[in-house]
GROMACS .gro file of C-alpha atoms in nm:
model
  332
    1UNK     CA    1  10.594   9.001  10.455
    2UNK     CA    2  10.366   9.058  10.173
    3UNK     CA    3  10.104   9.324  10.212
    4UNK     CA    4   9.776   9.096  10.254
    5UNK     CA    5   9.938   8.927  10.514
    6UNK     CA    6  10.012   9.233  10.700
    7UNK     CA    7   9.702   9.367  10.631
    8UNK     CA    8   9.547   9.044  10.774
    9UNK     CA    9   9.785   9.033  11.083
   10UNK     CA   10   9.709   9.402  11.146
   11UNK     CA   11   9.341   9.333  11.142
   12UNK     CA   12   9.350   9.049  11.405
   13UNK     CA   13   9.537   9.267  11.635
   14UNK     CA   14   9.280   9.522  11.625
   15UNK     CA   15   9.035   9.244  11.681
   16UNK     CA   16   9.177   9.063  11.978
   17UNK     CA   17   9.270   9.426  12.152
   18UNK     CA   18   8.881   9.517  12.099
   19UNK     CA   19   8.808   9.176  12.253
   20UNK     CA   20   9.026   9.206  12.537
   21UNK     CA   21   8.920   9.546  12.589
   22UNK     CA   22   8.543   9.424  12.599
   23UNK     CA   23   8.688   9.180  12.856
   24UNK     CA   24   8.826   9.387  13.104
   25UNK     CA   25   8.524   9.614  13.048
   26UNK     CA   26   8.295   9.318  13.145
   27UNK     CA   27   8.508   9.198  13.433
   28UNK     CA   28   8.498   9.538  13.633
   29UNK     CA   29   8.335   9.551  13.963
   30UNK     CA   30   7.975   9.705  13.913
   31UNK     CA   31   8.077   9.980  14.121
   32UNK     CA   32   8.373  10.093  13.901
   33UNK     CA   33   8.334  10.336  13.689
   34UNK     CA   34   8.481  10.252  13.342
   35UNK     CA   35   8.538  10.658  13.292
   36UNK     CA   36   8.637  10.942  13.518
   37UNK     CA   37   8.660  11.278  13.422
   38UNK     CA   38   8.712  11.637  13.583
   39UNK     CA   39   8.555  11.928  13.513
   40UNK     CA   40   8.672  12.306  13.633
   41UNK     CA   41   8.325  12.416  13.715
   42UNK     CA   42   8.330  12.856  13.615
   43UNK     CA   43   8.128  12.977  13.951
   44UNK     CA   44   8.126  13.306  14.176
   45UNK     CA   45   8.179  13.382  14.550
   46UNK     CA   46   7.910  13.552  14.701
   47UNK     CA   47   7.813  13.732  15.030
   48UNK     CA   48   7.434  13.560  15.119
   49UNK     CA   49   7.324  13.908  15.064
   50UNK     CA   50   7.458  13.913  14.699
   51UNK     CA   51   7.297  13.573  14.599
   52UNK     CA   52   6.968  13.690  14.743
   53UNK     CA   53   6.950  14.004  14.528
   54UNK     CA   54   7.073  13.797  14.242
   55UNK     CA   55   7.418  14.039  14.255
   56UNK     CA   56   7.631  13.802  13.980
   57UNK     CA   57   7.844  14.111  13.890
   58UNK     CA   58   7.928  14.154  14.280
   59UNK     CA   59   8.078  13.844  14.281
   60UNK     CA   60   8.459  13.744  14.287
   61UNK     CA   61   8.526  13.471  14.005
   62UNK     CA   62   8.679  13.136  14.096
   63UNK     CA   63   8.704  12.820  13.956
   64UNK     CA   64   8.556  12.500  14.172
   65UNK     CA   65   8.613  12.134  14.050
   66UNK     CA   66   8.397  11.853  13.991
   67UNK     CA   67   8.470  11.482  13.926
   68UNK     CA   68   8.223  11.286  13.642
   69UNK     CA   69   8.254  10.921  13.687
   70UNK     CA   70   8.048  10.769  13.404
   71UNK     CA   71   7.873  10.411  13.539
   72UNK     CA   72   7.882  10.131  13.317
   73UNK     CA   73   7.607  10.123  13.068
   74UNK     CA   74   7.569  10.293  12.665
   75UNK     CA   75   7.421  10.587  12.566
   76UNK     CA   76   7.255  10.892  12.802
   77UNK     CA   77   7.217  10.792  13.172
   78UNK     CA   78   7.131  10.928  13.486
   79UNK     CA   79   7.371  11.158  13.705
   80UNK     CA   80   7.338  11.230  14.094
   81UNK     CA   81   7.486  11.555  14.154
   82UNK     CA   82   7.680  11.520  14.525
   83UNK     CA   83   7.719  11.825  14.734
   84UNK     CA   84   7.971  11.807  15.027
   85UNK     CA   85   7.939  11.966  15.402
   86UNK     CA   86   8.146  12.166  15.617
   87UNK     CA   87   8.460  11.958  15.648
   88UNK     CA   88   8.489  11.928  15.202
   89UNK     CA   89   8.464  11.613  15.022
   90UNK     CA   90   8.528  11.291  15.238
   91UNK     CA   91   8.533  10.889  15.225
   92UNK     CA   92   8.169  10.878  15.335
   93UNK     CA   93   8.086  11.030  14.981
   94UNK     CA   94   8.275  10.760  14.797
   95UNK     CA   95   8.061  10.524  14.946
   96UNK     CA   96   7.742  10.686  14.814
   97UNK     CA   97   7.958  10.696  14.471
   98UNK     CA   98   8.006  10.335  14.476
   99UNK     CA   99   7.653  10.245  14.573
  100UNK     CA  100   7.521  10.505  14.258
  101UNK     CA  101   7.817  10.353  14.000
  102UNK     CA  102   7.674  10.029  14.122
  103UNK     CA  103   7.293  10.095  14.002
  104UNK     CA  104   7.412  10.215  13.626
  105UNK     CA  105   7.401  10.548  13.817
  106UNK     CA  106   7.657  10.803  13.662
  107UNK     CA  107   7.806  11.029  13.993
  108UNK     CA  108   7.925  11.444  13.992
  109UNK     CA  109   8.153  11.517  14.290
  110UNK     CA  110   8.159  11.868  14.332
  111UNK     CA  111   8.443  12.035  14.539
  112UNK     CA  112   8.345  12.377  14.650
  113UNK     CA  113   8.606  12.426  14.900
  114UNK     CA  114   8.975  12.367  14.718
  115UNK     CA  115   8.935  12.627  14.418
  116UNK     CA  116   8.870  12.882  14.709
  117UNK     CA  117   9.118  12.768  14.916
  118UNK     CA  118   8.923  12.616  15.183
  119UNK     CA  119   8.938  12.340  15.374
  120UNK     CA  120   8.700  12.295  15.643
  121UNK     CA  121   8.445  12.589  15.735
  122UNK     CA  122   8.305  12.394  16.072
  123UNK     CA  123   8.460  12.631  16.322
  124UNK     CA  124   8.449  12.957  16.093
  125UNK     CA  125   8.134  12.903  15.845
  126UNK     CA  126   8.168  13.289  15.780
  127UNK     CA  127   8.461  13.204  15.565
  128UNK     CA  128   8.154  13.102  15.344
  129UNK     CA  129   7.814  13.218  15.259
  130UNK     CA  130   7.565  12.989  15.342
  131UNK     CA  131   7.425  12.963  14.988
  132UNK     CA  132   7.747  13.024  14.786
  133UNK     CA  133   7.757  12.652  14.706
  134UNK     CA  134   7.442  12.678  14.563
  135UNK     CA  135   7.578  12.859  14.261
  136UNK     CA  136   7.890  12.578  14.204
  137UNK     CA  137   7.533  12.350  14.190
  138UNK     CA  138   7.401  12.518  13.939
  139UNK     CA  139   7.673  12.591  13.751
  140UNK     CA  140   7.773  12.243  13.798
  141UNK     CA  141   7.407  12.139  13.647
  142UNK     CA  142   7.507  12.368  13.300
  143UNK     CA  143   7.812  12.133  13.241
  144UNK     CA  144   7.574  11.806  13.257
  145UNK     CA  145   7.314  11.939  13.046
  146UNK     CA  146   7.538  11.944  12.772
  147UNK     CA  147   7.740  11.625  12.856
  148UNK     CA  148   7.710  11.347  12.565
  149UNK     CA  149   7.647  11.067  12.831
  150UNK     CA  150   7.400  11.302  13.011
  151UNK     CA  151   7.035  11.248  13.014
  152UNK     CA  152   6.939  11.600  13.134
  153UNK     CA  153   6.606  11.537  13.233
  154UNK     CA  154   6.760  11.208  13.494
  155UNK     CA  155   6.997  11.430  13.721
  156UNK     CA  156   6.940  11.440  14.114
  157UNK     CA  157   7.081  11.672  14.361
  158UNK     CA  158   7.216  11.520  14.669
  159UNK     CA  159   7.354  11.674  14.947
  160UNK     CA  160   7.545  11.686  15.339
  161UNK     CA  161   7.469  11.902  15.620
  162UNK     CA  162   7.599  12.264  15.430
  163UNK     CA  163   7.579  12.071  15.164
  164UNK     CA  164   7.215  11.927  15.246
  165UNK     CA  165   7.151  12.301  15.310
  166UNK     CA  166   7.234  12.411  14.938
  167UNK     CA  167   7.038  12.074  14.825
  168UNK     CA  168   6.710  12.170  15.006
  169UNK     CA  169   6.744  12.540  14.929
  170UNK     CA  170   6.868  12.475  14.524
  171UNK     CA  171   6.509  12.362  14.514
  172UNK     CA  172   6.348  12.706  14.565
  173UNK     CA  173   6.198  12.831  14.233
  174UNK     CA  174   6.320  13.198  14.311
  175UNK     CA  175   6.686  13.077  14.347
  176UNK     CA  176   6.662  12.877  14.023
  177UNK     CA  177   6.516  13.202  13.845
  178UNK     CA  178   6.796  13.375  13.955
  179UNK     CA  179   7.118  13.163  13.931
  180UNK     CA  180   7.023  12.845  13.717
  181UNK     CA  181   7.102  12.926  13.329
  182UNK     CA  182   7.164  12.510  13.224
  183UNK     CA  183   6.789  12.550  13.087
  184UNK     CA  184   6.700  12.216  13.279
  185UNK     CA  185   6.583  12.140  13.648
  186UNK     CA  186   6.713  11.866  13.879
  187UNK     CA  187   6.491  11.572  13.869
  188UNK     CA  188   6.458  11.557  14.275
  189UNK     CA  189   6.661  11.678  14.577
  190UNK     CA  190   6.790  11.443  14.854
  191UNK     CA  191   6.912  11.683  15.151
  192UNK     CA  192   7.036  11.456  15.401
  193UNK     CA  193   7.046  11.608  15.771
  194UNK     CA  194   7.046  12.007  15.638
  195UNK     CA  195   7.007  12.298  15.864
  196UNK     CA  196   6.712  12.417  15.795
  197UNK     CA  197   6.675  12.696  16.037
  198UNK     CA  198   6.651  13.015  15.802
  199UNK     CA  199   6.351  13.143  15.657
  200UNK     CA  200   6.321  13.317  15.292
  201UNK     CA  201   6.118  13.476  15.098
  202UNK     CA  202   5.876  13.248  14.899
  203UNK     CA  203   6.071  12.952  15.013
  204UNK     CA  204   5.776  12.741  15.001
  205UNK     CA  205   5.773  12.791  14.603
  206UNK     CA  206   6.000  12.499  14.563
  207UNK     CA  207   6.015  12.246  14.198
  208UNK     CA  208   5.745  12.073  14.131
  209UNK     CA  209   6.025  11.819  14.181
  210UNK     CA  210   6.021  11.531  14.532
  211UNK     CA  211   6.218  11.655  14.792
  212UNK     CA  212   6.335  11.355  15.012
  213UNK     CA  213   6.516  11.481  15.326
  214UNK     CA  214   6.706  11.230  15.586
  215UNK     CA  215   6.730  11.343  15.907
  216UNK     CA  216   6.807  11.204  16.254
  217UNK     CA  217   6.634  11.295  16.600
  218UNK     CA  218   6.924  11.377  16.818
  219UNK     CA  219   7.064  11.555  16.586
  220UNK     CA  220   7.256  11.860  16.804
  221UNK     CA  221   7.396  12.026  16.513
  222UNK     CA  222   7.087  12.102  16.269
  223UNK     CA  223   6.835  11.977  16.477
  224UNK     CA  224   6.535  11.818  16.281
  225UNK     CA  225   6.275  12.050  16.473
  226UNK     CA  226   6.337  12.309  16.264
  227UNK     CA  227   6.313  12.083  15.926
  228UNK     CA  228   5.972  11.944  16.078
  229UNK     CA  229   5.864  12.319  16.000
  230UNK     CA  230   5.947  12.416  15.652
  231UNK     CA  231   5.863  12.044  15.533
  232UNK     CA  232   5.506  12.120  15.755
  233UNK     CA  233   5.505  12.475  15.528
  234UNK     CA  234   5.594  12.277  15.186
  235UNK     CA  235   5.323  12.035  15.282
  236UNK     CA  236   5.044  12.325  15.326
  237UNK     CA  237   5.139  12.424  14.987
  238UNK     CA  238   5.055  12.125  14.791
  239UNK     CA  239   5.469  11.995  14.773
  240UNK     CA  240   5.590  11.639  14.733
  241UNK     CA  241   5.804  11.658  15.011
  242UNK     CA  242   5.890  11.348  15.282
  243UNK     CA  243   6.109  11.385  15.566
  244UNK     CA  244   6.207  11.028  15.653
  245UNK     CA  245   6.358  11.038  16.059
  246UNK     CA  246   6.598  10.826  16.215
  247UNK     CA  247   6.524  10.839  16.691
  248UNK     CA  248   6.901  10.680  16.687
  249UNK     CA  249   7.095  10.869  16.436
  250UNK     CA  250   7.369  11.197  16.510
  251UNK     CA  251   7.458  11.423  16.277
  252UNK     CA  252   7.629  11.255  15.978
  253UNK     CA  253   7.504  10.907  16.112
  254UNK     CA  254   7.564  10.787  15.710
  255UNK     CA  255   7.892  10.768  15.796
  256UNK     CA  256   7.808  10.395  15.896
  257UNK     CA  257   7.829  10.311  15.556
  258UNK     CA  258   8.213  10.301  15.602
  259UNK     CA  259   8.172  10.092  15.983
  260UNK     CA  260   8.158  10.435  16.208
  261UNK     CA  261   7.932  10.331  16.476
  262UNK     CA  262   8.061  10.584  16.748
  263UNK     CA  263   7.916  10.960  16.811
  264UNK     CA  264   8.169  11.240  16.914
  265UNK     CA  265   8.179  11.609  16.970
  266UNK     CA  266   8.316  11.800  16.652
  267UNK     CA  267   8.508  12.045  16.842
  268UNK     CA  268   8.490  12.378  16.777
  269UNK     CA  269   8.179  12.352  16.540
  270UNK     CA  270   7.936  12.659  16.456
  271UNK     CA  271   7.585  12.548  16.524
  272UNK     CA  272   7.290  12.808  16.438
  273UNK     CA  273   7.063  12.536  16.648
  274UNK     CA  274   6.942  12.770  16.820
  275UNK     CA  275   6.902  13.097  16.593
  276UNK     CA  276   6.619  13.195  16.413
  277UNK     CA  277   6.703  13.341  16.091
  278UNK     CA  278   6.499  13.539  15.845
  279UNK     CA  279   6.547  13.696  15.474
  280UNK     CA  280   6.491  14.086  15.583
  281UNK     CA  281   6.483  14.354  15.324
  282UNK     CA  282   6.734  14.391  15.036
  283UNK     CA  283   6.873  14.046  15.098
  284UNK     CA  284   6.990  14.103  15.434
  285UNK     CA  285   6.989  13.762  15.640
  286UNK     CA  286   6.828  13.865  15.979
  287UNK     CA  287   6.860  13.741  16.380
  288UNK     CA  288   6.482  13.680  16.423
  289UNK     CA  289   6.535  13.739  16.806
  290UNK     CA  290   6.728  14.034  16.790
  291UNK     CA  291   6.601  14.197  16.466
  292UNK     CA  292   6.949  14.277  16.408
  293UNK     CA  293   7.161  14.161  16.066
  294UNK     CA  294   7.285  13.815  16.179
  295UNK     CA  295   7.645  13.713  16.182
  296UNK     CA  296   7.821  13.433  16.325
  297UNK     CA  297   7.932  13.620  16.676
  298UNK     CA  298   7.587  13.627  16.749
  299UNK     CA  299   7.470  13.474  17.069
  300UNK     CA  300   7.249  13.204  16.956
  301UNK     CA  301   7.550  13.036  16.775
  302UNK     CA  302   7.703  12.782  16.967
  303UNK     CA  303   8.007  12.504  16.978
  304UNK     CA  304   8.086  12.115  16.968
  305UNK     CA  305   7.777  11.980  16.842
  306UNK     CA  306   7.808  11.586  16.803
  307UNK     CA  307   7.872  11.379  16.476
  308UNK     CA  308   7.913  10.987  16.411
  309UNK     CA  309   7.781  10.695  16.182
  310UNK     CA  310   7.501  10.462  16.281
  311UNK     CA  311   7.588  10.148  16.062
  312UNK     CA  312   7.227  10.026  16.098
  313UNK     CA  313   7.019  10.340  15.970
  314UNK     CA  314   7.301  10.411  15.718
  315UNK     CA  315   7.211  10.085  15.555
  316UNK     CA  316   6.812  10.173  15.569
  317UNK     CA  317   6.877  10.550  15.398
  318UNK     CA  318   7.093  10.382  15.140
  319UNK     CA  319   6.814  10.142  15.025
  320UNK     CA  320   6.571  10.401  15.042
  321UNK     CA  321   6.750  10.621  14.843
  322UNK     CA  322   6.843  10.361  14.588
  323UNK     CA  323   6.447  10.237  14.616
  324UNK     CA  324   6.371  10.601  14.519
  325UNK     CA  325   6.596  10.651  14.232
  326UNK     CA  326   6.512  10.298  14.083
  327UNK     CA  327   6.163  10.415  14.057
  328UNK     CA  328   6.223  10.795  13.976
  329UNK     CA  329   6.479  10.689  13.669
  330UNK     CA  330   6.269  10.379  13.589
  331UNK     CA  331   6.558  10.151  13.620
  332UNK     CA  332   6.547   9.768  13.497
   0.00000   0.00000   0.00000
């Protein structure tokens, strides 16, 4: 074959593969992600005492994970951060994936549980501190502030009971002095049904960021009474917060997104519903009733709290949220 004719032939394969491969790109559901990549996220684990006096050198080294799907779209886009509970990643997270991926919405899973060779913390959350996972945040929040399809000042923290617990507590200027080196701030933080029962110092210094927490009323496991108080506190002190409540909704009632519509005891749970925690001196997490150092054998801790999905409010916290974020990243 003489060489302009291979050239030529060569040439209209390379055009029909980039034509195809604009096809298939076009073709894809708007919830699929076109890329998906995983990042070993460099964080520490911590006793609560150690992240409170800012101890980094105390800490034990591991390596967490988190997955990067990148939505459709070109150029720098906007990234919610997702923060799993007690019981690790699960399918009700995809769901909030899809519904982001679907928006032009770029997603960051972050599994703080595998790389420390956990799998559920529900009936032991001692196995844990309860603001270790705000470090894998953080950390997380230095890999996306560097990422080429990253627009640094368009990421959101979301978060799940423990998980909604690190979200609303990430927020606290004091913790970000401390722990966040990415040289950016999360955009907003969307706790959804977080314990909020502990107290800390200057905790009602949060980001001049929204804070949009979801909670429901029966909630037995972190009841919303105790969230009705710190948002009262960040309200007194001039913060964008809204607590948006659901009279029908259990703990985890977004589970309806994937058709759960029933409420059952999660045997065996820890539940601090009843505790009244406090930062003490050096760091030392406190039983406010006891003045003694709190720990998980102590009596206010209880078991089998209830969990399930109300399809019906899970729909109505999905379009908020995405009636939020359309406005806060100034979507078309």
């Amino acid at each position: 074959m003489p060489t302009a004719i291979r050239v030529a032939a060569t040439l209209m394969a390379l055009c029909v593969s980039s034509l195809l491969a604009d096809a298939n790109a076009q073709s894809l559901p708007r919830e699929a992600a076109p890329r998906t990549e995983i990042f070993p996220i460099p964080s520490l684990t911590l006793s609560d005492q150690q992240f409170l006096r800012g101890d980094a050198a105390a800490g034990k080294p591991v390596t967490v994970a988190g997955e990067f799907r990148v939505a459709q779209g070109t150029g720098k886009l906007p990234v919610v951060v997702l923060m799993h509970g007690s019981s690790g990643v699960g399918a009700t997270t995809e769901a909030w994936v899809h519904a982001f991926n679907a928006m032009g919405i770029s997603t960051f899973v972050i599994d703080g549980f595998t790389g420390r060779g956990l799998t559920v913390v529900g009936p032991n959350q001692a196995l844990l501190g309860r603001l270790n996972l705000i470090v894998d945040i953080y950390r997380s929040l230095e890999i996306l502030a560097k990422h080429p399809r990253v627009d640094p000042d368009r990421i959101v923290l979301m978060g799940f009971s423990r998980g909604g617990q690190a979200t609303l507590y990430a927020s606290l200027e004091r913790f970000n002095k401390l722990w966040n080196k990415s040289g950016v701030q999360f955009a907003a933080y969307i706790p959804f049904y977080p314990d909020c029962s502990t107290t800390y110092q200057s905790d009602s210094d949060v980001a001049a960021r929204p804070v949009r927490i979801f909670h429901g009323t029966p909630d037995d496991y972190n009841p919303v009474t105790s969230c009705k108080a710190f948002v009262g506190r960040l309200k007194t002190a001039g913060r964008d917060v809204v607590l948006t409540e659901y009279p029908d909704s259990a703990h985890g009632f977004d589970s309806g997104l994937l058709g759960v519509n029933t409420v059952a005891v999660s045997a065996n749970a820890q539940t601090v519903r009843n505790c009244h925690i406090k930062e003490g001196d050096g760091g030392m997490l406190m039983n406010g009733d006891t003045n003694a150092p709190f720990t998980y054998k102590d009596a206010c801790v209880e078991l089998n709290p209830h969990v399930g999905g109300n399809p019906a409010t899970a729909a109505e916290s999905r379009k908020a949220v995405e009636e939020f974020l359309q406005a806060l990243f100034k979507l078309g």
